[in-house]
Tab-separated table of C-alpha atoms in Angstrom:
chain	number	residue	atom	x	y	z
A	252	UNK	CA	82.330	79.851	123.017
A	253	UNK	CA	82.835	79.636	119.385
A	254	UNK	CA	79.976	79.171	116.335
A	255	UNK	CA	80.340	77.971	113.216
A	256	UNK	CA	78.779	81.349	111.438
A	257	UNK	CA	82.500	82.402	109.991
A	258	UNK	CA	80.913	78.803	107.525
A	259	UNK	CA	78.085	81.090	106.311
A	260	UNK	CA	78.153	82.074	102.341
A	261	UNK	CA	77.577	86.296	102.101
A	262	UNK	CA	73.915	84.812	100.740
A	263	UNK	CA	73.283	83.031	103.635
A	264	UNK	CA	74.494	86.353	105.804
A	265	UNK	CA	72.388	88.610	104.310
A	266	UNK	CA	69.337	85.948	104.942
A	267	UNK	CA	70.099	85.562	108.961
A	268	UNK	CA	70.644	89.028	109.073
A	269	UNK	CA	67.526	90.254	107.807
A	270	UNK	CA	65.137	87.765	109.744
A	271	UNK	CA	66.839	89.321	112.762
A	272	UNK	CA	68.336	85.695	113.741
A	273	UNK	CA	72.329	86.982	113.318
A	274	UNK	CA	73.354	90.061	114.515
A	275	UNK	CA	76.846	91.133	112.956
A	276	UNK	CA	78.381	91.506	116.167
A	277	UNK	CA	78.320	87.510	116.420
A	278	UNK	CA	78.987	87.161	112.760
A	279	UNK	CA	82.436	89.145	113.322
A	280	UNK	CA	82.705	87.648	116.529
A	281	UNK	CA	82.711	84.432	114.717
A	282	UNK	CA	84.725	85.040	111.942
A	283	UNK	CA	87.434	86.336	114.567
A	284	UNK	CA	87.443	83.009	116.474
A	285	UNK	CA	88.150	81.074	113.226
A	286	UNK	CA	90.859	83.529	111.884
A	287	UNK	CA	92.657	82.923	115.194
A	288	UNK	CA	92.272	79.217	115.107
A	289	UNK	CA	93.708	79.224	111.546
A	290	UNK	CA	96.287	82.449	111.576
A	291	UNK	CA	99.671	80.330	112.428
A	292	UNK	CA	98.377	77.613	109.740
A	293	UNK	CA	97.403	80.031	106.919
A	294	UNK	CA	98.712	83.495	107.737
A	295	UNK	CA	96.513	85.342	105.393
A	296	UNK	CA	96.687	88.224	106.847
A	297	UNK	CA	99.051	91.277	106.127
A	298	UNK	CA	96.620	93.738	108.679
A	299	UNK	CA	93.282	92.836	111.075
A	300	UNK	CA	92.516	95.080	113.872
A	301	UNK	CA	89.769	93.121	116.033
A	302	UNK	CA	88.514	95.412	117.789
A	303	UNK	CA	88.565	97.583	114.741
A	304	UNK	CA	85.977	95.110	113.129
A	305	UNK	CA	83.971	94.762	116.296
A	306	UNK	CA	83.597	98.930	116.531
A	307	UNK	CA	82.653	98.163	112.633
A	308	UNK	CA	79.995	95.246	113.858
A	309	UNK	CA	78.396	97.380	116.603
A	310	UNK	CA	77.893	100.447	114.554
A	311	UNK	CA	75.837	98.096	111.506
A	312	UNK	CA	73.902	96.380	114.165
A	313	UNK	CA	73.004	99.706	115.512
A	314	UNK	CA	71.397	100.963	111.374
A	315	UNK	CA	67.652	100.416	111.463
A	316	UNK	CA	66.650	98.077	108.754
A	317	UNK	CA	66.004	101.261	106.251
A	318	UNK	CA	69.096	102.441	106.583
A	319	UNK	CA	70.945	98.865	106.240
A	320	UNK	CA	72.709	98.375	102.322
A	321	UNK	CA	72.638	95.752	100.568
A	322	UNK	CA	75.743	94.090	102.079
A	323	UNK	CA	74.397	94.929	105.437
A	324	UNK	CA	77.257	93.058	107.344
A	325	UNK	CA	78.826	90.957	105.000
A	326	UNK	CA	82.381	90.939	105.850
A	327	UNK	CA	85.526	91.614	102.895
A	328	UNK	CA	88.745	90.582	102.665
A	329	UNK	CA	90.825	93.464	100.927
A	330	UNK	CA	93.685	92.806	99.022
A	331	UNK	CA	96.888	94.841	100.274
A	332	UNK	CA	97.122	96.908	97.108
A	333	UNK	CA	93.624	98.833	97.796
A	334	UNK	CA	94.100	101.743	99.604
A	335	UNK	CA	91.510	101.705	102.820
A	336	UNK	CA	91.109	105.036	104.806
A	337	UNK	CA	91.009	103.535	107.990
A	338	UNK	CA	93.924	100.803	107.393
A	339	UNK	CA	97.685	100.630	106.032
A	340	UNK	CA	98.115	99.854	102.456
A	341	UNK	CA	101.333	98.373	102.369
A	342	UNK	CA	101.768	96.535	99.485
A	343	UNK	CA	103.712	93.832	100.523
A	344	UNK	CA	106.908	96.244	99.926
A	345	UNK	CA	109.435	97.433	102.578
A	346	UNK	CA	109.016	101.188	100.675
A	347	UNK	CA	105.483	101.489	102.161
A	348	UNK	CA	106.244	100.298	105.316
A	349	UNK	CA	103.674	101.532	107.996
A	350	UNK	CA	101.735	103.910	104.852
A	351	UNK	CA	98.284	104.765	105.595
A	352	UNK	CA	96.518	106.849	103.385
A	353	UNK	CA	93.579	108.602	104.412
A	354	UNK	CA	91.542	107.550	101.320
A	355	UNK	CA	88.911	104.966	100.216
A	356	UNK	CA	89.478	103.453	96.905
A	357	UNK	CA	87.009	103.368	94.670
A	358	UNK	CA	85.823	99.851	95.178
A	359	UNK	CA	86.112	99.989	99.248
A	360	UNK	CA	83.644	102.945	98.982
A	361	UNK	CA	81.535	101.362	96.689
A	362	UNK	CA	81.306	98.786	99.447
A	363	UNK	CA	81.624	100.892	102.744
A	364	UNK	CA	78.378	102.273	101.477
A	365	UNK	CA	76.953	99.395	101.063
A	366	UNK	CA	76.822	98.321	104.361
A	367	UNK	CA	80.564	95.344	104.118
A	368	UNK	CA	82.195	94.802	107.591
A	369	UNK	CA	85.618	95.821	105.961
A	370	UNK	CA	87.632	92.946	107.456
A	371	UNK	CA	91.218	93.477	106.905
A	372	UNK	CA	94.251	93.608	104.341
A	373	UNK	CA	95.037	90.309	103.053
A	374	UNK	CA	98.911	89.391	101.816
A	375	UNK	CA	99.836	90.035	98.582
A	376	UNK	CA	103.611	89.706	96.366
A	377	UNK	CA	105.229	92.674	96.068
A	378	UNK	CA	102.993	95.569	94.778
A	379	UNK	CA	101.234	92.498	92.881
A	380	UNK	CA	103.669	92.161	90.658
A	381	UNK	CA	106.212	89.748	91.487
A	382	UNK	CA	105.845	85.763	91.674
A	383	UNK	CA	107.873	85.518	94.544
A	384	UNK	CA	105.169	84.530	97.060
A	385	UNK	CA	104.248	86.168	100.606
A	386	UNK	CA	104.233	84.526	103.563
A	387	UNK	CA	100.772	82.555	103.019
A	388	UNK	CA	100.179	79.130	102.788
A	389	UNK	CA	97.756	76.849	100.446
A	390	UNK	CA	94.915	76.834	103.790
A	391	UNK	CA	94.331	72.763	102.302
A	392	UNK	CA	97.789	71.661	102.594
A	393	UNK	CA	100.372	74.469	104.402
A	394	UNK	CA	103.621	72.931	102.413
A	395	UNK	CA	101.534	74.039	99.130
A	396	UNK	CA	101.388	77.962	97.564
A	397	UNK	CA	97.653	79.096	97.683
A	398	UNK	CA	98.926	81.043	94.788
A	399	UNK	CA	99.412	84.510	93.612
A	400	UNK	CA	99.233	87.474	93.306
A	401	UNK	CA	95.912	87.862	95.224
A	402	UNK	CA	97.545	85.138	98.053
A	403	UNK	CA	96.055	86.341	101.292
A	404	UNK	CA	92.177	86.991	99.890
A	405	UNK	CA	92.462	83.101	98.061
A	406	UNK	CA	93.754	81.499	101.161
A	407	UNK	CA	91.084	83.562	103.430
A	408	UNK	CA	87.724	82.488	101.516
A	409	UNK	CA	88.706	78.937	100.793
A	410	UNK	CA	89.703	78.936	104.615
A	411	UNK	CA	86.350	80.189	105.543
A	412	UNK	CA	88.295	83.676	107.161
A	413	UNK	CA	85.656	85.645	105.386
A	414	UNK	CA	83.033	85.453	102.494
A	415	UNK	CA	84.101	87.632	99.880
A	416	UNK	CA	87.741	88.441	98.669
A	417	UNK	CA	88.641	91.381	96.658
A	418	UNK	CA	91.816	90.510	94.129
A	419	UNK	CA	93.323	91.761	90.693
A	420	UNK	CA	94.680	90.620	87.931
A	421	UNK	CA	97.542	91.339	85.503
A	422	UNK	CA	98.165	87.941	84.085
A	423	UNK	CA	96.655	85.138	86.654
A	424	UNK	CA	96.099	86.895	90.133
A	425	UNK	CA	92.337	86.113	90.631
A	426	UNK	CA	91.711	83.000	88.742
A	427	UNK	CA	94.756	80.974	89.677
A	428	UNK	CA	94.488	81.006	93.482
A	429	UNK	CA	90.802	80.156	92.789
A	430	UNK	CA	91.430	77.060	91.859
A	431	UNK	CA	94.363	76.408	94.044
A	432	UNK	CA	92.398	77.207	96.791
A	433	UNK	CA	89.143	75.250	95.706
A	434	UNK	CA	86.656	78.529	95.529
A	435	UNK	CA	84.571	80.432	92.733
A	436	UNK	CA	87.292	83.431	91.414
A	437	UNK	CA	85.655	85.879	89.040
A	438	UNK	CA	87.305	88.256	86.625
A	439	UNK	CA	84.916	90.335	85.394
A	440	UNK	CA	85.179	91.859	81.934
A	441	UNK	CA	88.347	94.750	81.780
A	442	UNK	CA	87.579	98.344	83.292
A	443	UNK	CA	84.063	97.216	84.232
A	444	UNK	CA	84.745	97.673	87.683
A	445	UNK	CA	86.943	100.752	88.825
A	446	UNK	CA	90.057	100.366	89.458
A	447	UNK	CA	90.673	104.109	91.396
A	448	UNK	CA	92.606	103.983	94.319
A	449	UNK	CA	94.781	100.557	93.551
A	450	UNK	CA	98.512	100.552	93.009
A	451	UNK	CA	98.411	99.800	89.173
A	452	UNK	CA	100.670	97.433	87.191
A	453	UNK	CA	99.903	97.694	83.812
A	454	UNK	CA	96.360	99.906	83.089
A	455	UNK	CA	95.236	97.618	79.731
A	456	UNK	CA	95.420	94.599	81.576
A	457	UNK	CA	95.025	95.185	85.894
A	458	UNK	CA	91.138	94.004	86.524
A	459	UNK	CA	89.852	93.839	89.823
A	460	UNK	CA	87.723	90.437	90.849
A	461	UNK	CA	86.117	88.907	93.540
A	462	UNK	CA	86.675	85.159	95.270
A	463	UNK	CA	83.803	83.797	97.086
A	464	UNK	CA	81.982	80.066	98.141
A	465	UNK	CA	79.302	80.397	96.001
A	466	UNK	CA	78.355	81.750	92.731
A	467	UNK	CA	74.776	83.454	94.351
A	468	UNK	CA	77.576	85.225	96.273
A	469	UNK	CA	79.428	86.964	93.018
A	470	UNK	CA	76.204	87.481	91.699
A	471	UNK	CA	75.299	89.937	94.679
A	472	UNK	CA	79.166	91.191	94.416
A	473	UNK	CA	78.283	91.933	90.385
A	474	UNK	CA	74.476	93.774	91.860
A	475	UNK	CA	76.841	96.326	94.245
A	476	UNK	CA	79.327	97.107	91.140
A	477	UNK	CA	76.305	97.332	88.702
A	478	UNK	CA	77.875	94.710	86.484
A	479	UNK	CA	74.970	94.418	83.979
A	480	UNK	CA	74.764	92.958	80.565
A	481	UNK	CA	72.843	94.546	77.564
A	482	UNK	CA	70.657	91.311	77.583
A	483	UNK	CA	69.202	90.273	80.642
A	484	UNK	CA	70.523	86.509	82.217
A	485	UNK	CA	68.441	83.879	82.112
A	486	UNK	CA	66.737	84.035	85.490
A	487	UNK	CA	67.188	79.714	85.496
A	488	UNK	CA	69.897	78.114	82.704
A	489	UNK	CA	69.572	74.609	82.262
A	490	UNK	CA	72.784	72.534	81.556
A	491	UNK	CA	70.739	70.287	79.495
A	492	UNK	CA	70.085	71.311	75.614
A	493	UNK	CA	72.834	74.614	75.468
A	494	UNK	CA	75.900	74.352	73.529
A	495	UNK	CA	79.342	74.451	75.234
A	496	UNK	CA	82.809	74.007	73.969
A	497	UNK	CA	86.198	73.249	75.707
A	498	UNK	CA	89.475	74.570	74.077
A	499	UNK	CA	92.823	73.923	75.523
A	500	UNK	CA	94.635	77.280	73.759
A	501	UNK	CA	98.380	77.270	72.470
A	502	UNK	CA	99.714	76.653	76.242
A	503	UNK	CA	97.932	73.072	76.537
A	504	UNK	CA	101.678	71.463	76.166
A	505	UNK	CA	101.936	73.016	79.633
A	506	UNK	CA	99.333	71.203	81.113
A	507	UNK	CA	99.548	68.483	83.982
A	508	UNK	CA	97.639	65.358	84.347
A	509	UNK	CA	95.687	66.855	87.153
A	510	UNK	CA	94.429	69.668	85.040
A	511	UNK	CA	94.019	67.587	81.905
A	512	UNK	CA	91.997	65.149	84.263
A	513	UNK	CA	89.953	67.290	85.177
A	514	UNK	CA	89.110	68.965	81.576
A	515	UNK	CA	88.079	65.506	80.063
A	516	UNK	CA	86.015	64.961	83.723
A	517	UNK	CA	84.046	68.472	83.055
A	518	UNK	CA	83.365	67.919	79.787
A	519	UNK	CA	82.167	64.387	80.472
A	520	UNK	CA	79.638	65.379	83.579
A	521	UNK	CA	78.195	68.135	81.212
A	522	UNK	CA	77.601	65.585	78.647
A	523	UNK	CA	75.702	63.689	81.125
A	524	UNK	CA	73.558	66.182	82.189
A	525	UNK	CA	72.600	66.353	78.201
A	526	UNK	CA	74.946	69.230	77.356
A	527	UNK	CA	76.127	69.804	73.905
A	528	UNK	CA	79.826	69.977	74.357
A	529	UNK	CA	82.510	70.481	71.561
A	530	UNK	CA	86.190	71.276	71.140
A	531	UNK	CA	86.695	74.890	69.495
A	532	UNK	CA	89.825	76.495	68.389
A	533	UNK	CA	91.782	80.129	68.478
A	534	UNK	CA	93.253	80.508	64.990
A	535	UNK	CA	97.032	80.352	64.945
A	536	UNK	CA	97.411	83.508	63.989
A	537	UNK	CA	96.628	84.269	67.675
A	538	UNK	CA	99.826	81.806	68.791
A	539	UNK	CA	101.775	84.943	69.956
A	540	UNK	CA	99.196	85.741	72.223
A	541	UNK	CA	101.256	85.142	75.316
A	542	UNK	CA	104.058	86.738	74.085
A	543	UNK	CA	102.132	89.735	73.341
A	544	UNK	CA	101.145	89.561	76.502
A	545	UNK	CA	104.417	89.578	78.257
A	546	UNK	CA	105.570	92.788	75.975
A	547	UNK	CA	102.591	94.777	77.246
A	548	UNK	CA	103.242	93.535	80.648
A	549	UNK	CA	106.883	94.413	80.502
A	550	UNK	CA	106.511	97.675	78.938
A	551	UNK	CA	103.475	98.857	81.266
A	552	UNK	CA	105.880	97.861	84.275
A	553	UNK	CA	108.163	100.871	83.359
A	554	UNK	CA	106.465	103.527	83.970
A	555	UNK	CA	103.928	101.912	86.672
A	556	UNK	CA	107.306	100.991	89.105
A	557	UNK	CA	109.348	104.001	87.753
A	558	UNK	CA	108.205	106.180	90.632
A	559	UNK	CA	110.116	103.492	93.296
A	560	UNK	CA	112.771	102.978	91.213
A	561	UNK	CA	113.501	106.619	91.422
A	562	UNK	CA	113.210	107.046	95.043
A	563	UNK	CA	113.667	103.812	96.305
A	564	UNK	CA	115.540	101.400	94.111
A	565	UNK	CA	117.469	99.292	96.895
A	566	UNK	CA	114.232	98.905	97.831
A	567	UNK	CA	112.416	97.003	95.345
A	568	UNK	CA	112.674	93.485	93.586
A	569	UNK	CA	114.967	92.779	90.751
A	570	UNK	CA	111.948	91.923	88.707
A	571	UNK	CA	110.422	95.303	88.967
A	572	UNK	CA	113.798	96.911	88.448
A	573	UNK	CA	114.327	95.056	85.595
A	574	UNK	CA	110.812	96.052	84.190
A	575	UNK	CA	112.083	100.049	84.201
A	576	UNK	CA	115.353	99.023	82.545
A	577	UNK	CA	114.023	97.199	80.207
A	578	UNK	CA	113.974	99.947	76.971
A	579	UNK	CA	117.236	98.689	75.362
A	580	UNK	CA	115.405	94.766	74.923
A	581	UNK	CA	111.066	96.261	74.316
A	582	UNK	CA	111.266	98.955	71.497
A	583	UNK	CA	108.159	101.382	71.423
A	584	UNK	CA	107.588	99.376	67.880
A	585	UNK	CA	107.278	96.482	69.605
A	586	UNK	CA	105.007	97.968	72.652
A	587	UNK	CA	102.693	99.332	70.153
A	588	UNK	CA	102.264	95.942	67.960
A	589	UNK	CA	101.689	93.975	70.738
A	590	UNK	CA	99.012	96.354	72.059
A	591	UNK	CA	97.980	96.532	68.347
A	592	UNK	CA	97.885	93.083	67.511
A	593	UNK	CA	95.591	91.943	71.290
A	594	UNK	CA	93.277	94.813	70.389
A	595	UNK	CA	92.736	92.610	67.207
A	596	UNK	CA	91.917	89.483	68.628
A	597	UNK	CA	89.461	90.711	71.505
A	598	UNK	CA	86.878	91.115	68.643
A	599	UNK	CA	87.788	87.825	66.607
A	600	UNK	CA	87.750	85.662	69.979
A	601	UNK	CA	84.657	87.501	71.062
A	602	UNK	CA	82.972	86.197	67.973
A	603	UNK	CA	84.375	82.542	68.284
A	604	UNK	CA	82.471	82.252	72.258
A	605	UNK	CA	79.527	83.955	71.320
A	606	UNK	CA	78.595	80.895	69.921
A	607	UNK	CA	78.478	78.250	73.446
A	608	UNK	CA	76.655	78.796	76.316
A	609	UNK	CA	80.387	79.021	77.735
A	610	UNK	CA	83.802	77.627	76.772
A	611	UNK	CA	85.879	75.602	79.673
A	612	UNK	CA	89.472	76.235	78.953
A	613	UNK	CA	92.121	75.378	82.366
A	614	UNK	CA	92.353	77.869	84.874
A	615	UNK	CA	96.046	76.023	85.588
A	616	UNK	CA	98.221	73.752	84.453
A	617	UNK	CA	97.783	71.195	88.020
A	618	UNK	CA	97.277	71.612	91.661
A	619	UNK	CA	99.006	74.075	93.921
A	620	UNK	CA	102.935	73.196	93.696
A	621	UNK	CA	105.091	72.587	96.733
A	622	UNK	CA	106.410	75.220	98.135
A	623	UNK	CA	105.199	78.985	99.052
A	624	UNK	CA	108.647	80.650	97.588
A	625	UNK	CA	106.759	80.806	93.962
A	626	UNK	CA	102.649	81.488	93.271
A	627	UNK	CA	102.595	79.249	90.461
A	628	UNK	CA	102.272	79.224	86.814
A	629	UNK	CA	99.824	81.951	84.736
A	630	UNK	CA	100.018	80.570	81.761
A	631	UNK	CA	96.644	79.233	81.222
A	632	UNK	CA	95.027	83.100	82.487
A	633	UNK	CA	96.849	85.647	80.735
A	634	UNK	CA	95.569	85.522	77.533
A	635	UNK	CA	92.241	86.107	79.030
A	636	UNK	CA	93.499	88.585	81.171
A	637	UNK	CA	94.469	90.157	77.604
A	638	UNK	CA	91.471	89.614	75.674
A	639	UNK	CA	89.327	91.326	78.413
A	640	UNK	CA	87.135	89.094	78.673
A	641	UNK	CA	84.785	87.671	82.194
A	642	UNK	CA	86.260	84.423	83.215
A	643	UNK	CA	85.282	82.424	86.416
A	644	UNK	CA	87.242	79.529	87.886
A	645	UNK	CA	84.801	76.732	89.204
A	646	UNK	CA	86.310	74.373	91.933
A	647	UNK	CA	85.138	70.676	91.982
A	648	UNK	CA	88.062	68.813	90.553
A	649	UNK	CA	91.412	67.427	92.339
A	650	UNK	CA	94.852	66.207	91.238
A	651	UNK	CA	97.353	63.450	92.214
A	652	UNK	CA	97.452	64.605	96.043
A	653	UNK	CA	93.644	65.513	96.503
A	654	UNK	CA	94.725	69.055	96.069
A	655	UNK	CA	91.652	71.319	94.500
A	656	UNK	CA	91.590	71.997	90.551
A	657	UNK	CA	89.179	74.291	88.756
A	658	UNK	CA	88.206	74.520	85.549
A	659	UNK	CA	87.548	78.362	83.887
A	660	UNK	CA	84.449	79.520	82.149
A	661	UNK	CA	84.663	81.933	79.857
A	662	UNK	CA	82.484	84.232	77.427
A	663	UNK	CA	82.193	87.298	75.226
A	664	UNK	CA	83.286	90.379	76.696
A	665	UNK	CA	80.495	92.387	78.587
A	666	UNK	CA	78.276	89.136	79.191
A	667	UNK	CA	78.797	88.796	82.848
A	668	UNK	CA	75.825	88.064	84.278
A	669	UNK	CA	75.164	85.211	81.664
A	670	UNK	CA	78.256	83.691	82.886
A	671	UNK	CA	77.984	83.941	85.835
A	672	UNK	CA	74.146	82.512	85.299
A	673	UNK	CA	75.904	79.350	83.249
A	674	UNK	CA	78.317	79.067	86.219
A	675	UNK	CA	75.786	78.450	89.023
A	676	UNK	CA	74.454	75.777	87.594
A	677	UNK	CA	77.423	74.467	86.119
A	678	UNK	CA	79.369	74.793	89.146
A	679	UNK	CA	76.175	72.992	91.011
A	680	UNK	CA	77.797	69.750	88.821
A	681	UNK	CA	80.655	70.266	89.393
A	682	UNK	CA	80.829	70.178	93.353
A	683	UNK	CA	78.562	67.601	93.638
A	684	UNK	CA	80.190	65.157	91.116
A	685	UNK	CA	83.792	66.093	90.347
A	686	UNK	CA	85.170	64.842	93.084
A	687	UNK	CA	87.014	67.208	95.388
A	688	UNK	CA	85.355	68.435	99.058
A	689	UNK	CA	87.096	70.734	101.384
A	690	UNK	CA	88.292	69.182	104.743
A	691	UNK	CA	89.147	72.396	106.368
C-alpha cells in the first residue's frame, strides 16, 4: 500500500514527526515505494540499501523525543563524492570500484548527529569533474540531462526520491541541475561549510550545497551547518519597496531564449509586486573572469587527480589526464595571476550587490539539452563559483518544451541567511506566477 509522504518538504517532516502523526519508519517506507516506482525512469541512484534505511528508520523512531536532533528523520541524498562510513564512495570512477571507507565526512557527521535518515549515494560524473554525464536522466523528461556534476541528488529532489540533496560545486555543479531539474539549489558562500572528507577538485573553488523543494527547507539545512550572518535576516522581507537589480554578466551572448524569457519574466513579476528593479553592471575589467576561472580550474586539477594518474592512469578520463599534463600550456605565472586577479574582484563585486536586496543573474543559458551524454553548459555559474559568493537558483520559469528554468539570486559574500530570506519570498512569486509546475 503506498502513501504519498516521499511528497513531504523536510519542513513538513519535521512537523508530522513531532506531533507524533509520522513515524519515520513510514516516511522511509514511503520514500522507498516512490524510488522504486521511478528507479528505471530516473536512475538516480549510484548506492541504496533498503533495508539499510529501514534499520536507520527503526532505530530514530525508537529516540525519545529528548534525544531526537533537529533533523529527526529527515532523509538525505548524498552525493557519491562524500565519503559515508557505512556506504561505498565510489565516485563514479572504475579506480574506486567497490571502496568503502570506514569514515564520516565532515558534513555526513554533521548530519548523522543530527538525527538525517542517510538515504543513499546519488550518481555523480567522474570524481565530479568531468561533463561527461552518468547514467541519470532529467526525472521531467528522461531524453533530457538533469545536469551535472551533482546529477543523481538534482534528479532525486525534483523527483520527490528524497527532501534534501547534498552537491558541490567547482564551476556549475549545484546551481545548474537546480534549475534543470525545477528545485531551490543553494551555494552557500566558499569554505562556509566543511568540505572534510570529499574528493576535492580544486580547494579555492569546490563548495558544498544543498538542493531541496522549498526554501524553509535550506533554511533548516543553513541552522544544522550554523550558516549565520553578522546581521541577523529579516524575520519577514517584503518584495514590495527593496531594491533589486538583474545583470546578465560577460556570458549573456550565450544565453537562449528560454533563459532570456525568463530573466525579462522575473524582473517583470517583481516589478509588479512593487519591487525596485534595475540593471547593474561588472566593470570590464572583470571580462576575463571566466577565463580566470578555467586557469585556476585547470591548474588545481593537477595536483587534485595526480594521485590516479600515478597509479591508475588507464583508468581515468582524458579530461582529468589532460588536467595533470597540462604544465607545458598553464605557467605558475599564469596560475598565480589568475588566482591574483579573482581575489581582486571578490571585494569589488561584493561592493557592487551590497547595494540590492539581491541581483538575478541566469543560473543557465536554457532548459536541460537533449541528451544525458553531456551535463550542460556552466557558463552562467562559474564566475560565482569564483567570486565566493551565496547564490540560490529559484525554479518557476520554463522554456520552448515546458522544460523548468531558474533564475539565480545572488549577494555579498557571508550574507546567507538574507538571501536566503529574499529568496522565500521571492521564490513564493515565482512558483505561483512564472509559469512552470511539476507533473511528476
Amino acid at each position: 500500500m503506498t502513501s504519498d509522504f516521499y511528497r513531504l518538504t523536510a519542513t513538513e517532516v519535521l512537523q508530522k514527526t513531532t506531533a507524533g502523526d509520522l513515524t519515520v519508519q513510514d516516511y522511509a517506507t514511503s520514500l522507498l515505494q516512490r524510488i522504486k516506482a521511478r528507479d528505471e525512469a530516473v536512475q538516480a541512484w549510484a548506492y541504496l540499501d533498503a533495508e539499510y534505511v529501514m534499520e536507520q528508520a527503526k532505530a530514530l523512531d525508537a529516540l525519545p523525543s529528548a534525544e531526537r536532533g533537529p533533523l529527526h528523520g529527515v532523509a538525505i541524498a548524498v552525493k557519491d563524492v562524500i565519503f559515508t562510513k557505512d556506504m561505498p564512495t565510489q565516485f563514479n570512477s572504475p579506480v574506486y570500484t567497490g571502496h568503502a571507507p570506514k569514515v564520516d565526512a565532515g558534513s555526513i557527521m554533521i548530519l548523522r548527529k543530527s538525527g538525517a535518515l542517510i538515504l543513499g549515494k546519488t550518481c555523480t560524473t567522474e570524481f565530479a569533474a568531468t561533463t561527461v554525464g552518468p547514467k541519470t536522466k532529467n526525472p521531467h523528461d528522461s531524453s533530457r540531462t538533469p545536469g551535472g556534476s551533482s546529477s543523481g541528488s538534482g534528479a532525486a529532489i525534483g523527483d520527490f526520491q528524497a527532501p534534501i540533496g547534498l552537491g558541490t560545486q567547482t564551476g556549475g555543479s549545484v546551481i545548474r541541475p537546480g534549475s534543470y531539474n525545477g528545485i531551490y539549489a543553494y551555494k552557500p558562500t566558499w569554505n562556509s561549510v566543511t568540505r572534510e572528507g570529499q574528493k576535492i577538485y580544486a580547494l579555492i573553488l569546490d563548495t558544498l550545497g544543498f538542493y531541496a523543494r522549498s526554501v524553509r527547507d535550506l533554511e533548516l539545512i543553513a541552522d544544522t551547518f550554523a550558516i549565520f550572518d553578522d546581521v541577523p535576516a529579516p524575520i519577514d522581507f517584503n518584495v514590495k519597496g527593496p531594491k533589486f537589480a538583474y545583470l546578465k554578466t560577460m556570458v549573456w551572448p550565450n544565453v537562449g531564449s528560454g533563459t532570456s524569457n525568463a530573466m525579462d519574466q522575473a524582473v517583470a513579476l517583481l516589478r509588479a509586486h512593487g519591487a525596485e528593479v534595475e540593471e547593474t553592471f561588472l566593470p570590464e575589467e572583470l571580462n576575463d573572469l571566466p577565463a580566470w576561472h578555467a586557469t585556476v580550474l585547470a591548474s588545481e586539477g593537477r595536483a587534485a587527480f595526480l594521485p590516479e594518474y600515478t597509479t591508475a592512469k588507464d583508468k581515468i578520463s582524458q579530461q582529468l589526464i589532460g588536467h595533470v599534463e597540462n604544465s607545458d600550456k598553464i605557467t605558475r605565472k599564469a596560475q598565480l595571476e589568475a588566482f591574483d586577479k579573482i581575489s581582486a574582484a571578490r571585494p569589488v563585486v561584493d561592493e557592487i550587490l551590497s547595494k540590492y536586496a539581491a541581483v538575478l543573474t541566469p543560473s543557465v543559458p536554457d532548459e536541460a539539452p537533449l541528451g544525458i551524454e553531456r551535463t550542460g553548459s556552466a557558463a552562467f555559474c562559474l564566475i560565482w563559483t569564483a567570486l565566493h559568493t551565496p547564490v540560490v537558483n529559484v525554479p518557476g520559469f520554463q522554456g520552448e518544451n515546458s522544460m523548468p528554468i531558474g533564475i539565480s539570486l545572488v549577494a555579498p559574500r557571508y550574507h546567507d541567511r538574507h538571501l536566503l530570506a529574499v529568496c522565500q519570498k521571492v521564490g513564493e512569486i515565482f512558483e505561483a506566477e512564472g509559469g512552470w509546475k511539476s507533473a511528476v
